[in-house]
Amino acid sequence: MSLPNEDSTSSTSDAQLNNIFGDLLDSIIVDVASECHRIAKLGLDRNFEEEEEEMRLSAQARVRVADPSNSSEANGKYLVDIFGQTHPPVANEIFECMNCGRTIMAGRFAPHLEKCMGKGRKARLKVTRSSTAAQTRHTRGNPGSTYSNYSNSNSTSRLPNGTSSAGGEEYSNGALEES
Amino acid sequence: MRKSVNRQSTPDVEENQEDKEPSFQELINIELIESGEKERLMELLRERLIECGWKDEMKALCRSFIKKKGRNNVTVDDLVHVITPKGRASIPDSVKAELLQRIRTFLMSAAL
């Protein structure tokens, strides 16, 4: 391809350079404008309406923080968190324990469950007693309860599982919880 | 002859005689496009403009304009007119220099 004016003055070629550059730039500008237009029309800009709201809220918050009478530390009995809510030191919602059916306070629920469901010695015996009671209720007079691995706290010498009464110390699975 | 369609008649060949020779500028443009260099240059420029935050500035300008005018009253044309003057002026010199250099190199090689 033969180009005329190959050795044209540099000003012309500069002009050409700038023309070409301007052309590229215009294309990119149109792209950006079109993208912004699309986002605006489709409502994809999630921050669109929130910006002003957030500016106002942050200004309010700044005022509140600067105000010394609103100190959040040890304000009376309770602490105030960033939403202005106060929380009592022990959670005080009340509901029913699903295991034993007692009404429990939420803040005391975990320790209650520990005792109720089986961390401690008393809990395990409680389970035994209630389940053996349930079992014996079903199987009348038949002491062959599969659950009674541990002796009843009242009578350590009673044999579980209908094993022969010969071996006083024998238990079906050999596990014995000394009471 | 009745025209069933409103259509501009094709310009006569004689009118075009002077324009038959494409201008220098057009030749360069054709060369740029055909060799793929124009696309490469655009990608390079796009990348540099994103890196230096120019695109974000332009988008912020658009957003504030849209907020003022109302989301549903804005056309692409409006936005182009909003961005163009500021956009052309706020190109960082390094970016412009890099692109101009690339174009110059291309022109040299194309002219050979």
Tab-separated table of C-alpha atoms in Angstrom:
chain	number	residue	atom	x	y	z
A	1	MET	CA	0.000	0.000	0.000
A	2	SER	CA	1.658	3.217	-1.050
A	3	LEU	CA	1.020	6.098	1.205
A	4	PRO	CA	1.399	9.583	-0.156
A	5	ASN	CA	3.340	12.211	1.756
A	6	GLU	CA	5.506	9.786	3.528
A	7	ASP	CA	7.875	12.465	4.641
A	8	SER	CA	5.218	14.945	5.605
A	9	THR	CA	5.965	17.450	8.294
A	10	SER	CA	5.901	16.162	11.803
A	11	SER	CA	3.001	18.408	12.678
A	12	THR	CA	0.764	16.517	10.316
A	13	SER	CA	1.770	13.209	11.731
A	14	ASP	CA	1.305	14.584	15.230
A	15	ALA	CA	-2.131	15.646	14.225
A	16	GLN	CA	-2.747	12.190	12.885
A	17	LEU	CA	-1.521	10.656	16.101
A	18	ASN	CA	-3.830	12.810	18.102
A	19	ASN	CA	-6.669	12.039	15.771
A	20	ILE	CA	-6.187	8.354	16.196
A	21	PHE	CA	-5.785	8.683	19.930
A	22	GLY	CA	-8.898	10.837	20.113
A	23	ASP	CA	-10.771	8.231	18.137
A	24	LEU	CA	-9.811	5.490	20.583
A	25	LEU	CA	-10.675	7.694	23.510
A	26	ASP	CA	-14.090	8.525	22.109
A	27	SER	CA	-14.905	4.867	21.702
A	28	ILE	CA	-13.936	4.186	25.284
A	29	ILE	CA	-15.941	7.150	26.527
A	30	VAL	CA	-19.014	5.889	24.735
A	31	ASP	CA	-18.447	2.466	26.300
A	32	VAL	CA	-18.245	3.898	29.796
A	33	ALA	CA	-21.297	6.094	29.263
A	34	SER	CA	-23.273	3.192	27.880
A	35	GLU	CA	-22.293	0.994	30.822
A	36	CYS	CA	-23.316	3.637	33.363
A	37	HIS	CA	-26.563	4.187	31.520
A	38	ARG	CA	-27.334	0.500	31.607
A	39	ILE	CA	-26.602	0.206	35.291
A	40	ALA	CA	-28.781	3.197	36.037
A	41	LYS	CA	-31.702	2.005	33.968
A	42	LEU	CA	-31.629	-1.514	35.256
A	43	GLY	CA	-31.275	-0.323	38.812
A	44	LEU	CA	-28.214	-2.480	39.333
A	45	ASP	CA	-26.427	0.170	41.305
A	46	ARG	CA	-27.307	-1.026	44.754
A	47	ASN	CA	-25.640	1.869	46.464
A	48	PHE	CA	-27.576	4.399	44.487
A	49	GLU	CA	-30.107	5.487	47.045
A	50	GLU	CA	-28.157	4.355	50.032
A	51	GLU	CA	-25.325	6.787	49.606
A	52	GLU	CA	-27.219	9.812	50.804
A	53	GLU	CA	-28.847	7.886	53.603
A	54	GLU	CA	-25.477	6.566	54.724
A	55	MET	CA	-23.930	10.017	54.626
A	56	ARG	CA	-26.670	11.303	56.860
A	57	LEU	CA	-26.435	8.415	59.263
A	58	SER	CA	-22.680	8.678	59.492
A	59	ALA	CA	-22.969	12.369	60.216
A	60	GLN	CA	-25.462	11.597	62.960
A	61	ALA	CA	-23.234	8.927	64.386
A	62	ARG	CA	-20.297	11.264	64.426
A	63	VAL	CA	-22.315	13.802	66.376
A	64	ARG	CA	-23.350	11.181	68.852
A	65	VAL	CA	-19.833	9.949	69.399
A	66	ALA	CA	-18.495	13.414	69.912
A	67	ASP	CA	-21.150	14.145	72.487
A	68	PRO	CA	-19.585	13.315	75.881
A	69	SER	CA	-22.842	12.925	77.755
A	70	ASN	CA	-23.655	9.886	75.681
A	71	SER	CA	-20.715	7.833	76.832
A	72	SER	CA	-21.316	4.223	76.070
A	73	GLU	CA	-19.112	2.840	78.818
A	74	ALA	CA	-20.829	1.815	82.033
A	75	ASN	CA	-23.890	3.834	81.399
A	76	GLY	CA	-25.759	2.999	84.545
A	77	LYS	CA	-26.189	-0.701	84.658
A	78	TYR	CA	-26.025	-1.613	81.023
A	79	LEU	CA	-23.686	-1.026	78.108
A	80	VAL	CA	-25.044	0.613	75.006
A	81	ASP	CA	-24.054	-0.930	71.688
A	82	ILE	CA	-23.724	0.825	68.329
A	83	PHE	CA	-27.399	0.524	67.602
A	84	GLY	CA	-28.316	2.108	70.861
A	85	GLN	CA	-29.660	-1.100	72.335
A	86	THR	CA	-28.967	-2.191	75.869
A	87	HIS	CA	-28.517	-5.782	76.840
A	88	PRO	CA	-29.007	-7.122	80.367
A	89	PRO	CA	-26.020	-9.098	81.636
A	90	VAL	CA	-27.983	-12.349	81.649
A	91	ALA	CA	-30.289	-13.171	78.799
A	92	ASN	CA	-33.741	-13.274	80.246
A	93	GLU	CA	-35.997	-14.974	77.738
A	94	ILE	CA	-37.927	-17.795	79.322
A	95	PHE	CA	-38.864	-21.033	77.667
A	96	GLU	CA	-39.334	-24.686	78.307
A	97	CYS	CA	-36.573	-27.284	78.395
A	98	MET	CA	-37.354	-30.028	75.911
A	99	ASN	CA	-35.735	-32.667	78.027
A	100	CYS	CA	-37.254	-32.243	81.428
A	101	GLY	CA	-40.042	-29.833	80.668
A	102	ARG	CA	-39.070	-27.236	83.190
A	103	THR	CA	-39.293	-23.533	82.478
A	104	ILE	CA	-35.784	-22.217	82.141
A	105	MET	CA	-34.242	-18.800	81.664
A	106	ALA	CA	-32.202	-18.525	78.475
A	107	GLY	CA	-29.062	-17.363	80.243
A	108	ARG	CA	-29.190	-20.395	82.519
A	109	PHE	CA	-30.062	-22.844	79.764
A	110	ALA	CA	-26.626	-24.210	79.076
A	111	PRO	CA	-25.763	-25.116	82.658
A	112	HIS	CA	-29.245	-26.510	83.026
A	113	LEU	CA	-28.775	-28.748	79.995
A	114	GLU	CA	-25.486	-29.954	81.361
A	115	LYS	CA	-27.168	-31.192	84.455
A	116	CYS	CA	-30.320	-32.242	82.724
A	117	MET	CA	-28.839	-34.182	79.829
A	118	GLY	CA	-25.922	-35.936	81.252
A	119	LYS	CA	-22.628	-34.347	82.043
A	120	GLY	CA	-22.816	-34.971	85.729
A	121	ARG	CA	-23.256	-38.069	87.808
A	122	LYS	CA	-26.667	-37.090	88.972
A	123	ALA	CA	-27.781	-36.539	85.407
A	124	ARG	CA	-26.856	-40.042	84.293
A	125	LEU	CA	-28.612	-41.590	87.232
A	126	LYS	CA	-31.606	-39.438	86.499
A	127	VAL	CA	-31.665	-40.826	82.957
A	128	THR	CA	-31.396	-44.347	84.194
A	129	ARG	CA	-34.169	-43.953	86.645
A	130	SER	CA	-36.573	-42.383	84.255
A	131	SER	CA	-35.850	-44.841	81.454
A	132	THR	CA	-35.951	-47.910	83.600
A	133	ALA	CA	-39.164	-46.628	85.035
A	134	ALA	CA	-40.514	-46.298	81.527
A	135	GLN	CA	-39.275	-49.744	80.592
A	136	THR	CA	-40.684	-51.488	83.595
A	137	ARG	CA	-43.949	-49.799	83.031
A	138	HIS	CA	-44.147	-51.471	79.627
A	139	THR	CA	-42.776	-54.819	80.482
A	140	ARG	CA	-44.681	-55.623	83.627
A	141	GLY	CA	-42.643	-57.399	86.208
A	142	ASN	CA	-39.959	-58.338	83.733
A	143	PRO	CA	-36.776	-56.923	84.966
A	144	GLY	CA	-35.089	-57.611	81.649
A	145	SER	CA	-34.483	-54.023	80.833
A	146	THR	CA	-31.718	-53.428	78.350
A	147	TYR	CA	-31.025	-50.013	79.681
A	148	SER	CA	-30.263	-50.742	83.181
A	149	ASN	CA	-26.550	-50.949	82.875
A	150	TYR	CA	-26.105	-49.195	86.097
A	151	SER	CA	-27.515	-50.059	89.338
A	152	ASN	CA	-30.225	-48.088	90.869
A	153	SER	CA	-28.889	-45.743	93.421
A	154	ASN	CA	-31.176	-47.139	96.009
A	155	SER	CA	-30.246	-50.761	95.776
A	156	THR	CA	-26.820	-51.623	94.558
A	157	SER	CA	-27.320	-55.285	95.035
A	158	ARG	CA	-30.249	-55.655	92.692
A	159	LEU	CA	-29.326	-57.492	89.513
A	160	PRO	CA	-30.292	-56.106	86.131
A	161	ASN	CA	-31.257	-58.031	83.021
A	162	GLY	CA	-32.602	-61.015	84.754
A	163	THR	CA	-29.226	-62.586	85.265
A	164	SER	CA	-29.120	-65.301	87.772
A	165	SER	CA	-29.263	-64.193	91.289
A	166	ALA	CA	-26.206	-66.235	92.088
A	167	GLY	CA	-23.601	-63.734	91.256
A	168	GLY	CA	-24.301	-60.776	93.415
A	169	GLU	CA	-21.647	-58.671	91.881
A	170	GLU	CA	-22.119	-59.704	88.325
A	171	TYR	CA	-23.515	-57.378	85.792
A	172	SER	CA	-24.387	-58.132	82.227
A	173	ASN	CA	-21.897	-55.848	80.668
A	174	GLY	CA	-19.438	-55.654	83.418
A	175	ALA	CA	-19.696	-51.918	83.662
A	176	LEU	CA	-20.551	-50.635	86.997
A	177	GLU	CA	-21.013	-47.154	88.125
A	178	GLU	CA	-20.293	-47.030	91.781
A	179	SER	CA	-22.764	-44.872	93.464
B	1	MET	CA	-41.646	5.147	-11.450
B	2	ARG	CA	-43.589	5.052	-8.263
B	3	LYS	CA	-41.490	4.572	-5.236
B	4	SER	CA	-42.997	2.173	-2.770
B	5	VAL	CA	-40.323	2.855	-0.260
B	6	ASN	CA	-38.946	6.187	0.828
B	7	ARG	CA	-35.374	5.709	0.105
B	8	GLN	CA	-32.518	7.961	-0.777
B	9	SER	CA	-31.481	7.331	-4.306
B	10	THR	CA	-27.993	5.975	-4.566
B	11	PRO	CA	-25.585	8.765	-5.361
B	12	ASP	CA	-24.444	8.838	-8.925
B	13	VAL	CA	-21.033	7.582	-9.708
B	14	GLU	CA	-19.903	10.918	-11.122
B	15	GLU	CA	-20.480	12.704	-7.831
B	16	ASN	CA	-18.144	10.377	-6.113
B	17	GLN	CA	-15.235	10.809	-8.440
B	18	GLU	CA	-13.261	13.115	-6.147
B	19	ASP	CA	-13.875	10.960	-3.095
B	20	LYS	CA	-12.786	7.825	-4.796
B	21	GLU	CA	-9.283	8.225	-3.448
B	22	PRO	CA	-9.446	7.465	0.291
B	23	SER	CA	-7.763	10.025	2.446
B	24	PHE	CA	-4.573	9.333	4.263
B	25	GLN	CA	-6.426	9.261	7.492
B	26	GLU	CA	-8.856	6.687	6.227
B	27	LEU	CA	-6.099	4.509	4.880
B	28	ILE	CA	-4.382	4.508	8.215
B	29	ASN	CA	-7.647	3.686	9.899
B	30	ILE	CA	-8.247	0.757	7.596
B	31	GLU	CA	-4.731	-0.484	8.200
B	32	LEU	CA	-5.190	-0.183	11.936
B	33	ILE	CA	-8.393	-2.128	11.910
B	34	GLU	CA	-7.342	-4.809	9.514
B	35	SER	CA	-4.129	-5.599	11.278
B	36	GLY	CA	-5.918	-5.776	14.602
B	37	GLU	CA	-3.773	-3.064	16.033
B	38	LYS	CA	-6.731	-0.822	16.744
B	39	GLU	CA	-8.275	-3.468	18.954
B	40	ARG	CA	-5.018	-3.977	20.795
B	41	LEU	CA	-4.583	-0.262	21.311
B	42	MET	CA	-8.119	0.047	22.644
B	43	GLU	CA	-7.563	-2.777	25.105
B	44	LEU	CA	-4.312	-1.242	26.234
B	45	LEU	CA	-5.907	2.149	26.712
B	46	ARG	CA	-8.879	0.646	28.538
B	47	GLU	CA	-6.583	-1.211	30.897
B	48	ARG	CA	-4.456	1.823	31.656
B	49	LEU	CA	-7.480	3.990	32.277
B	50	ILE	CA	-8.944	1.496	34.711
B	51	GLU	CA	-5.636	1.180	36.543
B	52	CYS	CA	-5.262	4.891	37.066
B	53	GLY	CA	-8.830	5.326	38.294
B	54	TRP	CA	-9.992	7.362	35.347
B	55	LYS	CA	-12.891	5.038	34.679
B	56	ASP	CA	-14.068	5.273	38.278
B	57	GLU	CA	-13.972	9.051	38.103
B	58	MET	CA	-16.065	8.993	34.970
B	59	LYS	CA	-18.547	6.588	36.542
B	60	ALA	CA	-18.838	8.853	39.569
B	61	LEU	CA	-19.550	11.791	37.290
B	62	CYS	CA	-22.236	9.769	35.568
B	63	ARG	CA	-23.796	8.698	38.840
B	64	SER	CA	-24.037	12.219	40.204
B	65	PHE	CA	-25.514	13.436	36.936
B	66	ILE	CA	-28.033	10.622	36.972
B	67	LYS	CA	-28.986	11.381	40.547
B	68	LYS	CA	-29.583	14.979	39.672
B	69	LYS	CA	-31.520	14.388	36.539
B	70	GLY	CA	-33.441	11.330	37.621
B	71	ARG	CA	-32.763	7.770	36.600
B	72	ASN	CA	-35.347	7.596	33.891
B	73	ASN	CA	-34.609	10.833	32.121
B	74	VAL	CA	-31.052	10.085	31.142
B	75	THR	CA	-29.866	9.050	27.707
B	76	VAL	CA	-26.520	7.628	26.676
B	77	ASP	CA	-25.982	10.773	24.683
B	78	ASP	CA	-26.388	12.888	27.809
B	79	LEU	CA	-23.785	10.863	29.597
B	80	VAL	CA	-21.367	11.053	26.707
B	81	HIS	CA	-21.662	14.807	26.740
B	82	VAL	CA	-21.156	14.872	30.482
B	83	ILE	CA	-18.032	12.785	30.371
B	84	THR	CA	-16.283	13.914	27.226
B	85	PRO	CA	-14.788	17.253	28.218
B	86	LYS	CA	-13.615	16.111	31.627
B	87	GLY	CA	-12.607	12.743	30.257
B	88	ARG	CA	-10.377	14.096	27.555
B	89	ALA	CA	-8.747	16.532	29.912
B	90	SER	CA	-8.047	14.132	32.752
B	91	ILE	CA	-6.058	11.534	30.884
B	92	PRO	CA	-2.765	11.065	32.734
B	93	ASP	CA	0.215	12.175	30.698
B	94	SER	CA	2.017	8.871	31.055
B	95	VAL	CA	-0.926	6.986	29.610
B	96	LYS	CA	-1.257	9.356	26.715
B	97	ALA	CA	2.448	9.236	26.003
B	98	GLU	CA	2.482	5.461	26.001
B	99	LEU	CA	-0.391	5.225	23.588
B	100	LEU	CA	0.995	7.879	21.283
B	101	GLN	CA	4.287	6.064	21.178
B	102	ARG	CA	2.586	2.845	20.199
B	103	ILE	CA	0.617	4.574	17.488
B	104	ARG	CA	3.731	6.261	16.177
B	105	THR	CA	5.523	2.944	16.017
B	106	PHE	CA	2.634	1.477	14.141
B	107	LEU	CA	2.579	4.339	11.660
B	108	MET	CA	6.269	3.872	10.986
B	109	SER	CA	5.837	0.213	10.318
B	110	ALA	CA	2.726	0.749	8.246
B	111	ALA	CA	4.372	3.339	6.100
B	112	LEU	CA	7.161	1.028	5.045
